[in-house]
Coordinates of C-alpha atoms in Angstrom, one line a residue:
X12 CA -15.2 -150.8 -28.9
X13 CA -16.3 -148.1 -31.2
X14 CA -15.5 -148.3 -34.9
X15 CA -14.0 -144.8 -34.7
X16 CA -11.4 -146.0 -32.2
X17 CA -10.3 -148.7 -34.6
X18 CA -10.1 -146.3 -37.5
X19 CA -8.2 -143.8 -35.4
X20 CA -5.7 -146.5 -34.3
X21 CA -5.1 -147.5 -37.9
X22 CA -4.7 -143.9 -39.0
X23 CA -2.2 -143.3 -36.1
X24 CA -0.1 -146.1 -37.4
X25 CA -0.3 -144.9 -41.1
X26 CA -2.2 -148.0 -42.3
X27 CA -5.3 -146.6 -43.9
X28 CA -5.4 -146.1 -47.7
X29 CA -9.1 -145.5 -48.1
X30 CA -12.4 -145.6 -46.2
X31 CA -15.8 -146.0 -47.8
X32 CA -19.3 -145.9 -46.3
X33 CA -18.2 -144.3 -43.1
X34 CA -19.5 -140.9 -41.9
X35 CA -18.1 -139.7 -38.6
X36 CA -21.4 -138.1 -37.5
X37 CA -23.5 -141.2 -38.3
X38 CA -21.1 -144.1 -38.1
X39 CA -18.7 -143.3 -35.3
X40 CA -20.9 -144.8 -32.5
X41 CA -21.1 -148.2 -34.1
X42 CA -20.0 -150.7 -31.5
X43 CA -17.7 -153.5 -32.8
X44 CA -18.4 -156.7 -30.9
X45 CA -15.5 -158.7 -32.2
X46 CA -12.7 -158.8 -34.8
X47 CA -12.2 -162.0 -36.8
X48 CA -10.9 -163.3 -40.1
X49 CA -13.0 -166.5 -39.9
X50 CA -16.4 -165.8 -41.5
X51 CA -17.9 -168.7 -39.6
X52 CA -17.1 -166.9 -36.3
X53 CA -18.5 -163.5 -37.4
X54 CA -21.5 -162.3 -35.5
X55 CA -23.6 -159.2 -35.1
X56 CA -21.4 -156.0 -35.3
X57 CA -18.2 -157.9 -36.1
X58 CA -15.3 -156.4 -38.0
X59 CA -14.1 -158.9 -40.6
X60 CA -10.5 -159.1 -41.8
X61 CA -9.8 -160.3 -45.3
X62 CA -6.4 -162.0 -45.2
X63 CA -4.4 -165.0 -46.4
X64 CA -3.5 -166.6 -49.7
X65 CA -6.6 -168.8 -49.5
X66 CA -9.0 -165.9 -49.0
X67 CA -12.1 -165.8 -51.3
X68 CA -14.6 -163.0 -51.7
X69 CA -17.4 -165.4 -50.7
X70 CA -15.9 -165.4 -47.2
X71 CA -16.6 -161.7 -46.9
X72 CA -20.3 -162.3 -48.0
X73 CA -20.6 -165.1 -45.4
X74 CA -19.3 -162.8 -42.7
X75 CA -21.8 -160.1 -43.6
X76 CA -24.6 -162.6 -43.5
X77 CA -23.4 -163.5 -40.0
X78 CA -23.5 -159.9 -38.9
X79 CA -20.3 -158.1 -39.9
X80 CA -20.7 -154.4 -40.3
X81 CA -17.2 -153.5 -41.5
X82 CA -14.2 -155.1 -43.1
X83 CA -10.5 -154.5 -43.4
X84 CA -8.6 -155.5 -46.5
X85 CA -5.8 -154.6 -48.8
X86 CA -8.3 -154.8 -51.7
X87 CA -11.4 -152.8 -52.1
X88 CA -14.4 -155.2 -52.5
X89 CA -17.1 -152.5 -52.5
X90 CA -17.8 -153.1 -56.3
X91 CA -18.4 -156.7 -55.5
X92 CA -20.7 -155.9 -52.6
X93 CA -23.5 -154.5 -54.8
X94 CA -26.7 -153.0 -53.4
X95 CA -28.6 -156.0 -54.8
X96 CA -26.3 -158.4 -52.9
X97 CA -26.6 -156.4 -49.8
X98 CA -30.5 -156.3 -50.0
X99 CA -30.5 -160.1 -50.7
X100 CA -28.7 -160.6 -47.4
X101 CA -31.1 -158.3 -45.6
X102 CA -28.6 -155.6 -45.0
X103 CA -30.2 -152.2 -44.6
X104 CA -27.0 -150.2 -44.9
X105 CA -23.7 -150.5 -46.8
X106 CA -20.8 -152.2 -45.0
X107 CA -17.9 -150.0 -44.0
X108 CA -14.9 -150.6 -46.2
X109 CA -11.4 -150.0 -44.7
X110 CA -8.6 -150.5 -47.2
X111 CA -5.2 -150.7 -45.5
X112 CA -1.5 -150.9 -46.6
X113 CA -0.7 -154.1 -44.8
X114 CA -3.6 -156.3 -43.5
X115 CA -1.3 -158.5 -41.4
X116 CA 0.3 -155.5 -39.6
X117 CA -3.1 -153.9 -39.2
X118 CA -4.4 -157.1 -37.6
X119 CA -1.5 -157.0 -35.1
X120 CA -2.2 -153.4 -34.3
X121 CA -5.9 -154.0 -33.8
X122 CA -5.4 -157.2 -31.7
X123 CA -3.4 -155.1 -29.2
X124 CA -6.0 -152.4 -29.2
X125 CA -9.1 -154.7 -28.9
X126 CA -7.7 -156.9 -26.1
X127 CA -6.0 -153.9 -24.3
X128 CA -2.4 -155.4 -24.5
X129 CA -2.8 -158.3 -22.1
X130 CA 0.9 -159.1 -22.4
X131 CA 1.7 -156.1 -20.2
X132 CA -0.1 -157.8 -17.3
X133 CA 1.8 -161.1 -17.4
X134 CA 5.4 -162.3 -17.4
X135 CA 5.8 -163.6 -20.9
X136 CA 8.7 -165.8 -22.0
X137 CA 9.4 -166.4 -25.6
X138 CA 11.3 -169.3 -27.2
X139 CA 12.6 -168.8 -30.8
X140 CA 14.9 -170.7 -33.1
X141 CA 14.7 -173.5 -35.6
X142 CA 14.6 -176.5 -33.3
X143 CA 13.7 -177.3 -29.7
X144 CA 11.1 -174.6 -29.0
X145 CA 8.4 -176.9 -27.8
X146 CA 10.7 -179.0 -25.6
X147 CA 12.4 -175.9 -24.0
X148 CA 9.0 -174.2 -23.6
X149 CA 7.6 -177.1 -21.6
X150 CA 10.8 -177.4 -19.6
X151 CA 10.4 -173.8 -18.4
X152 CA 6.7 -174.3 -17.8
X153 CA 7.5 -177.3 -15.6
X154 CA 10.2 -175.3 -13.7
X155 CA 7.7 -172.4 -13.1
X156 CA 4.8 -174.7 -12.1
X157 CA 6.9 -176.7 -9.6
X158 CA 8.8 -173.8 -8.0
X159 CA 5.9 -171.3 -7.9
X160 CA 3.3 -173.9 -6.8
X161 CA 0.9 -172.6 -9.4
X162 CA 0.2 -173.5 -13.0
X163 CA 1.5 -171.2 -15.7
X164 CA 0.2 -170.6 -19.2
X165 CA 1.7 -172.1 -22.3
X166 CA 1.3 -171.3 -26.0
X167 CA 3.0 -173.9 -28.2
X168 CA 2.8 -176.1 -31.2
X169 CA 1.6 -178.9 -28.9
X170 CA -1.2 -177.2 -27.0
X171 CA -2.5 -174.0 -25.5
X172 CA -3.2 -173.7 -21.8
X173 CA -4.9 -170.5 -20.6
X174 CA -5.3 -171.3 -16.9
X175 CA -8.6 -173.3 -17.4
X176 CA -8.7 -174.9 -20.8
X177 CA -6.1 -177.1 -22.4
X178 CA -6.6 -177.5 -26.2
X179 CA -4.5 -179.0 -28.9
X180 CA -2.7 -176.3 -30.9
X181 CA -3.1 -175.4 -34.5
X182 CA -0.3 -173.0 -35.3
X183 CA 3.1 -172.8 -33.5
X184 CA 2.2 -169.2 -32.7
X185 CA -1.5 -168.3 -33.1
X186 CA -2.6 -165.4 -35.4
X187 CA -2.5 -162.0 -33.7
X188 CA -6.2 -161.9 -32.7
X189 CA -6.1 -165.4 -31.2
X190 CA -2.8 -164.7 -29.5
X191 CA -4.1 -161.6 -27.7
X192 CA -7.4 -163.3 -26.9
X193 CA -5.5 -166.2 -25.3
X194 CA -3.4 -163.9 -23.3
X195 CA -6.4 -161.9 -22.1
X196 CA -8.0 -165.1 -20.9
X197 CA -4.8 -166.0 -19.1
X198 CA -4.9 -162.6 -17.3
X199 CA -8.6 -163.2 -16.4
X200 CA -7.7 -166.6 -15.1
X201 CA -5.0 -165.2 -12.8
X202 CA -2.0 -166.6 -14.7
X203 CA 1.3 -164.9 -13.8
X204 CA 3.7 -166.5 -16.2
X205 CA 3.3 -167.8 -19.8
X206 CA 5.9 -169.7 -21.8
X207 CA 5.4 -169.5 -25.6
X208 CA 6.9 -170.5 -28.9
X209 CA 7.5 -167.7 -31.4
X210 CA 7.8 -168.9 -35.0
X211 CA 9.5 -167.1 -37.9
X212 CA 6.1 -166.8 -39.6
X213 CA 4.7 -165.1 -36.5
X214 CA 7.5 -162.6 -36.5
X215 CA 7.4 -162.0 -40.2
X216 CA 3.6 -161.5 -40.3
X217 CA 3.3 -159.3 -37.2
X218 CA 1.5 -161.8 -34.9
X219 CA 3.5 -160.6 -32.0
X220 CA 3.4 -157.0 -33.1
X221 CA 4.1 -154.5 -30.2
X222 CA 4.6 -157.2 -27.6
X223 CA 7.5 -157.2 -25.1
X224 CA 8.9 -160.4 -23.7
X225 CA 10.3 -160.6 -20.1
X226 CA 12.8 -163.1 -21.4
X227 CA 13.5 -164.2 -25.0
X228 CA 15.4 -167.4 -25.5
X229 CA 17.0 -168.0 -28.9
X230 CA 17.9 -171.7 -29.2
X231 CA 19.6 -172.2 -32.6
X232 CA 19.6 -171.2 -36.3
X233 CA 19.1 -173.8 -39.0
X234 CA 17.9 -174.0 -42.6
X235 CA 14.1 -174.7 -42.7
X236 CA 10.7 -173.4 -43.9
X237 CA 12.0 -172.2 -47.3
X238 CA 9.1 -172.3 -49.7
X239 CA 6.8 -169.9 -51.6
X240 CA 4.3 -170.1 -48.8
X241 CA 6.8 -169.5 -46.0
X242 CA 10.2 -167.8 -46.6
X243 CA 11.5 -167.2 -50.1
X244 CA 15.1 -167.7 -49.1
X245 CA 17.4 -168.2 -46.1
X246 CA 17.9 -164.5 -45.6
X247 CA 14.2 -163.9 -45.3
X248 CA 14.0 -166.8 -42.7
X249 CA 17.0 -165.5 -40.8
X250 CA 15.9 -161.9 -40.7
X251 CA 12.4 -162.9 -39.6
X252 CA 13.9 -164.9 -36.7
X253 CA 15.9 -161.9 -35.7
X254 CA 12.9 -159.7 -35.2
X255 CA 12.5 -161.3 -31.8
X256 CA 15.7 -159.6 -30.7
X257 CA 13.9 -156.3 -30.8
X258 CA 11.1 -157.4 -28.5
X259 CA 12.9 -158.7 -25.4
X260 CA 13.9 -157.2 -22.0
X261 CA 16.4 -160.0 -21.5
X262 CA 17.9 -162.3 -24.0
X263 CA 19.2 -165.9 -23.6
X264 CA 21.3 -167.1 -26.6
X265 CA 22.8 -170.5 -27.4
X266 CA 26.6 -170.0 -28.1
X267 CA 26.6 -173.3 -30.0
X268 CA 24.2 -172.1 -32.7
X269 CA 25.2 -171.6 -36.3
X270 CA 25.6 -167.9 -37.3
X271 CA 26.3 -167.1 -33.6
X272 CA 28.5 -164.1 -34.3
X273 CA 25.8 -162.5 -36.5
X274 CA 23.1 -163.3 -33.9
X275 CA 25.1 -161.8 -31.0
X276 CA 25.9 -158.7 -33.1
X277 CA 22.2 -158.2 -33.8
X278 CA 21.3 -158.8 -30.1
X279 CA 23.9 -156.3 -28.9
X280 CA 22.4 -153.6 -31.2
X281 CA 19.0 -154.0 -29.6
X282 CA 19.7 -154.7 -25.9
X283 CA 22.4 -153.8 -23.3
X284 CA 25.1 -156.4 -22.8
X285 CA 24.2 -157.0 -19.2
X286 CA 20.8 -158.2 -20.4
X287 CA 22.3 -160.8 -22.8
X288 CA 23.0 -164.2 -21.3
X289 CA 24.7 -167.1 -23.1
X290 CA 24.6 -170.8 -22.6
X291 CA 26.3 -173.8 -24.1
X292 CA 27.2 -177.5 -23.9
X293 CA 30.4 -176.9 -25.8
X294 CA 31.8 -173.5 -24.7
X295 CA 32.9 -173.5 -21.1
X296 CA 33.0 -169.6 -21.2
X297 CA 29.2 -169.3 -21.7
X298 CA 27.3 -167.8 -18.8
X299 CA 25.7 -171.2 -18.2
X300 CA 27.5 -174.4 -19.3
X301 CA 26.4 -178.0 -19.3
X302 CA 29.1 -180.6 -19.4
X303 CA 30.1 -184.2 -18.6
X304 CA 26.9 -185.5 -20.1
X305 CA 26.1 -189.2 -19.4
X306 CA 23.1 -191.3 -20.3
X307 CA 21.1 -193.8 -18.2
X308 CA 19.3 -195.7 -21.1
X309 CA 17.3 -197.9 -18.7
X310 CA 15.9 -194.9 -16.9
X311 CA 15.8 -192.7 -20.1
X312 CA 17.7 -190.0 -18.3
X313 CA 20.6 -187.6 -19.1
X314 CA 22.9 -186.8 -16.2
X315 CA 25.1 -183.7 -16.5
X316 CA 27.1 -181.0 -14.6
X317 CA 25.8 -177.5 -14.7
X318 CA 28.2 -174.6 -14.3
X319 CA 26.9 -171.1 -13.6
X320 CA 29.8 -168.8 -14.6
X321 CA 28.1 -165.6 -13.6
X322 CA 27.7 -166.7 -10.0
X323 CA 30.8 -169.0 -9.9
X324 CA 28.7 -172.1 -8.8
X325 CA 28.7 -175.7 -10.1
X326 CA 25.8 -178.1 -9.7
X327 CA 26.7 -181.8 -10.1
X328 CA 24.5 -184.7 -11.1
X329 CA 21.7 -182.7 -12.7
X330 CA 19.1 -185.3 -13.8
X331 CA 17.0 -184.8 -16.9
X332 CA 14.2 -187.2 -17.8
X333 CA 15.0 -187.1 -21.5
X334 CA 18.0 -188.5 -23.5
X335 CA 20.1 -186.5 -25.9
X336 CA 22.7 -183.7 -26.0
X337 CA 20.1 -181.4 -27.6
X338 CA 17.7 -182.0 -24.8
X339 CA 20.4 -181.1 -22.3
X340 CA 21.0 -178.0 -24.2
X341 CA 17.3 -177.1 -24.0
X342 CA 17.4 -177.8 -20.3
X343 CA 20.3 -175.4 -19.7
X344 CA 18.4 -172.7 -21.7
X345 CA 15.3 -173.2 -19.5
X346 CA 17.2 -173.2 -16.2
X347 CA 19.0 -170.0 -17.3
X348 CA 15.7 -168.3 -18.2
X349 CA 14.3 -169.4 -14.9
X350 CA 17.2 -167.8 -13.1
X351 CA 16.5 -164.5 -14.8
X352 CA 12.9 -164.8 -13.5
X353 CA 14.2 -165.1 -10.0
X354 CA 14.1 -168.9 -9.5
X355 CA 17.1 -170.5 -7.8
X356 CA 19.2 -172.6 -10.2
X357 CA 19.2 -175.6 -7.9
X358 CA 15.4 -175.5 -7.5
X359 CA 15.0 -175.2 -11.3
X360 CA 17.3 -178.1 -12.0
X361 CA 15.5 -180.5 -9.6
X362 CA 12.2 -180.1 -11.4
X363 CA 13.5 -181.7 -14.7
X364 CA 14.1 -185.1 -13.2
X365 CA 10.5 -186.2 -14.0
X366 CA 9.6 -184.1 -16.9
X367 CA 7.5 -185.4 -19.9
X368 CA 7.1 -183.4 -23.1
X369 CA 4.5 -184.9 -25.4
X370 CA 6.0 -186.1 -28.6
X371 CA 9.6 -185.1 -27.7
X372 CA 11.9 -188.1 -27.2
X373 CA 9.1 -190.3 -25.8
X374 CA 10.7 -193.7 -25.5
X375 CA 8.6 -196.9 -25.4
X376 CA 10.5 -200.2 -24.9
X377 CA 9.0 -203.7 -25.4
X378 CA 8.9 -205.8 -22.2
X379 CA 11.6 -208.1 -23.6
X380 CA 13.8 -205.1 -24.5
X381 CA 14.1 -206.2 -28.1
X382 CA 12.2 -203.3 -29.7
X383 CA 12.6 -199.6 -28.7
X384 CA 10.2 -197.1 -30.3
X385 CA 11.0 -193.4 -30.1
X386 CA 8.1 -191.0 -30.8
X387 CA 9.5 -187.6 -31.6
X388 CA 8.3 -184.5 -33.4
X389 CA 11.6 -184.2 -35.4
X390 CA 10.7 -182.8 -38.8
X391 CA 13.6 -180.9 -40.2
X392 CA 17.3 -181.5 -41.0
X393 CA 18.7 -180.2 -37.7
X394 CA 16.3 -182.2 -35.5
X395 CA 16.7 -185.4 -37.7
X396 CA 20.5 -185.2 -37.4
X397 CA 20.4 -184.7 -33.7
X398 CA 17.9 -187.5 -33.2
X399 CA 19.6 -190.1 -35.3
X400 CA 23.1 -189.2 -34.1
X401 CA 21.9 -189.8 -30.6
X402 CA 20.2 -193.1 -31.5
X403 CA 23.4 -194.3 -33.2
X404 CA 25.6 -193.5 -30.2
X405 CA 23.2 -194.7 -27.4
X406 CA 21.7 -197.8 -29.1
X407 CA 24.9 -199.2 -30.5
X408 CA 24.4 -202.4 -32.4
X409 CA 20.7 -202.0 -32.9
X410 CA 19.0 -202.1 -36.3
X411 CA 17.6 -198.6 -37.0
X412 CA 14.3 -198.0 -38.7
X413 CA 13.0 -194.5 -39.7
X414 CA 9.3 -193.9 -40.1
X415 CA 8.5 -190.5 -41.4
X416 CA 6.9 -188.3 -44.1
X417 CA 6.9 -184.6 -45.2
X418 CA 4.1 -182.0 -45.3
X419 CA 2.5 -180.9 -48.5
X420 CA 2.8 -177.5 -50.0
X421 CA 5.7 -176.2 -47.9
X422 CA 9.3 -176.7 -46.7
X423 CA 10.1 -178.6 -49.8
X424 CA 13.8 -178.7 -48.8
X425 CA 12.9 -181.3 -46.1
X426 CA 12.1 -184.0 -48.7
X427 CA 15.7 -184.1 -49.8
X428 CA 17.3 -183.4 -46.4
X429 CA 15.3 -185.9 -44.4
X430 CA 15.9 -188.6 -47.0
X431 CA 19.6 -188.0 -46.9
X432 CA 19.8 -188.0 -43.1
X433 CA 17.7 -191.2 -42.9
X434 CA 19.8 -192.8 -45.6
X435 CA 22.9 -192.2 -43.6
X436 CA 21.7 -193.6 -40.4
X437 CA 18.8 -196.0 -41.0
X438 CA 18.9 -199.6 -42.1
X439 CA 15.2 -199.4 -43.1
X440 CA 13.0 -196.5 -44.2
X441 CA 9.2 -196.4 -44.1
X442 CA 7.6 -193.5 -45.8
X443 CA 4.1 -192.6 -44.6
X444 CA 1.6 -189.7 -45.0
X445 CA 2.3 -186.6 -42.9
X446 CA 0.0 -183.5 -43.3
X447 CA -0.1 -183.8 -47.1
X448 CA -2.8 -181.2 -47.3
X449 CA -3.6 -180.5 -51.0
X450 CA -0.8 -182.7 -52.3
X451 CA -1.0 -186.4 -53.1
X452 CA 0.7 -188.2 -50.1
X453 CA 2.1 -190.9 -52.5
X454 CA 3.7 -188.2 -54.7
X455 CA 5.3 -186.6 -51.6
X456 CA 6.7 -190.1 -50.6
X457 CA 8.0 -190.7 -54.1
X458 CA 9.6 -187.3 -54.0
X459 CA 11.4 -188.2 -50.8
X460 CA 12.3 -191.6 -52.2
X461 CA 14.3 -190.0 -55.0
X462 CA 16.8 -188.8 -52.4
X463 CA 17.2 -192.1 -50.5
X464 CA 20.6 -193.6 -51.3
X465 CA 19.4 -197.2 -51.6
X466 CA 15.7 -197.5 -52.6
X467 CA 15.7 -201.2 -51.8
X468 CA 15.7 -200.4 -48.1
X469 CA 12.7 -198.1 -48.4
X470 CA 9.0 -198.7 -48.6
X471 CA 6.1 -196.4 -49.2
X472 CA 2.9 -197.2 -47.2
X473 CA -0.3 -195.3 -47.8
X474 CA -1.7 -195.3 -44.3
X475 CA 0.3 -193.9 -41.4
X476 CA -1.2 -196.1 -38.6
X477 CA -0.8 -199.2 -40.8
X478 CA 2.8 -198.3 -41.5
X479 CA 3.7 -197.9 -37.8
X480 CA 2.0 -201.2 -36.8
X481 CA 3.6 -203.0 -39.7
X482 CA 7.0 -201.8 -38.7
X483 CA 6.6 -202.8 -35.1
X484 CA 5.5 -206.3 -36.1
X485 CA 8.2 -206.8 -38.7
X486 CA 10.8 -205.7 -36.1
X487 CA 9.7 -208.3 -33.7
X488 CA 9.7 -210.9 -36.5
X489 CA 13.2 -209.9 -37.4
X490 CA 14.4 -210.4 -33.8
X491 CA 12.9 -213.9 -33.7
X492 CA 14.6 -214.7 -36.9
X493 CA 18.0 -213.0 -36.5
X494 CA 18.2 -212.0 -32.8
X495 CA 18.8 -208.4 -33.9
X496 CA 17.3 -205.7 -31.7
X497 CA 15.6 -202.7 -33.4
X498 CA 15.1 -199.0 -32.5
X499 CA 12.3 -197.4 -34.5
X500 CA 12.2 -193.6 -34.8
X501 CA 8.7 -192.5 -35.6
X502 CA 8.9 -188.8 -36.4
X503 CA 6.8 -185.8 -37.3
X504 CA 3.5 -186.1 -35.5
X505 CA 4.1 -187.2 -31.9
X506 CA 0.9 -186.9 -29.9
X507 CA -1.1 -185.0 -32.5
X508 CA -4.6 -186.3 -33.2
X509 CA -5.3 -184.6 -36.5
X510 CA -3.8 -184.8 -40.0
X511 CA -4.0 -181.9 -42.5
X512 CA -5.7 -183.3 -45.6
X513 CA -7.3 -181.2 -48.4
X514 CA -7.3 -178.1 -46.1
X515 CA -9.1 -179.9 -43.3
X516 CA -7.9 -181.3 -39.9
X517 CA -8.8 -185.0 -40.2
X518 CA -8.9 -187.0 -36.9
X519 CA -6.2 -189.7 -36.6
X520 CA -4.8 -191.9 -33.9
X521 CA -1.6 -190.3 -32.5
X522 CA 1.7 -192.0 -33.1
X523 CA 2.2 -192.4 -29.4
X524 CA -1.2 -194.1 -29.0
X525 CA -0.4 -196.5 -31.9
X526 CA 2.9 -197.4 -30.3
X527 CA 1.5 -198.0 -26.8
X528 CA -1.3 -200.1 -28.2
X529 CA 0.9 -202.3 -30.3
X530 CA 4.3 -202.6 -28.5
X531 CA 4.3 -205.1 -25.7

């Protein structure tokens, strides 16, 4: 792609404030080989994007050393890139400087341009909301895979599958360049459908800019991700979530969500009413309604009745290989989305009898049945309340132990909220590290501890694996001593194999692996 095409696209979208070291007659034929914001990935003839709170000028120098010929930024670094520095790096000509109004928006614009809008060549289904995005995304992927007889793509906080490669995810929704790159690979790999999670950060910072979703599913609205690095207040969080409403051909909305009237009002302003579909496990008037929910604890299954009010049909004894009302709700959303995609309701429902979603309500029971470990990604107030409420109802009479932590540098509200929920439901609380990043993990745990109603039932352990193993062993010892059965909720990391520490992803053993190796 020519540099001139990039400049013209940014000009067309009113993003350019200033351009330096670019002459149309001499520079317009420069071929851009790639666009990246990672200086380590820059190569000959790359366009480098200077973005992010952690950006340093040195990254720009590194990208130039690796071959970048131009950069985009909200700041003009040309005074920093002196002739002497350029000569020292062996650069024969000045680097092209493109100063823009909004570097995040510019990145979204250029990602679409550079990869030629691959989302137009695939049926893209987006899941938004505070909780349940991963679970519902994988439910729909399972439905599509089984009914179409062909693997579909997925972009989630668990992993990314592009039709050939399956890799552990970094962000819930990748940055714009990565997102369009993944979708282009999916098109090249003959993928027809892709289910993806869309986070509030992705919407706020234009990672999905310009994209249209065949179906958008809005699961719920809670209070989360409020911090200086994420959303300054709830209004910012809510408004960011609502951007998805402007990008969908069809909308599926949970009538049980908080703020539902406001959500539906915004939806109706952006899409015709016949393209808006509702679901519920509480409101029998929703377009699709799940009711009469029962649990088979031995089989770890939920059994429910599904009512399709638009078609006037009822489906009895739908079996879901996950326990919990919230998982039934997610299943109803996925089945409704599948119906919009042309999949028969009865066929969609059958596929969920043997579904497994990594790190979502994964239950491991000791052979003697005395210890039950639940590995779940629950990490905010809404997911904690749903998880522990379910545990309390289903595992009546069991001692409850909560093993969790909170991330560093963001979502500070969780420290108080998770402590309060755990205090209400758990007999014992074990606080362990969880993506502490640049914060001291012990300080995070002590911060959480301040909100535990009875500190005597809580313990801070400095190593996550040690904390999980210790809890399993103590629970077995407690049964031998008292005959009391225990259910242990291990939350926050699931099947993840890295921990964010000091800005780096440090390899760890996943919670699931620790449990399966130590619970007999």
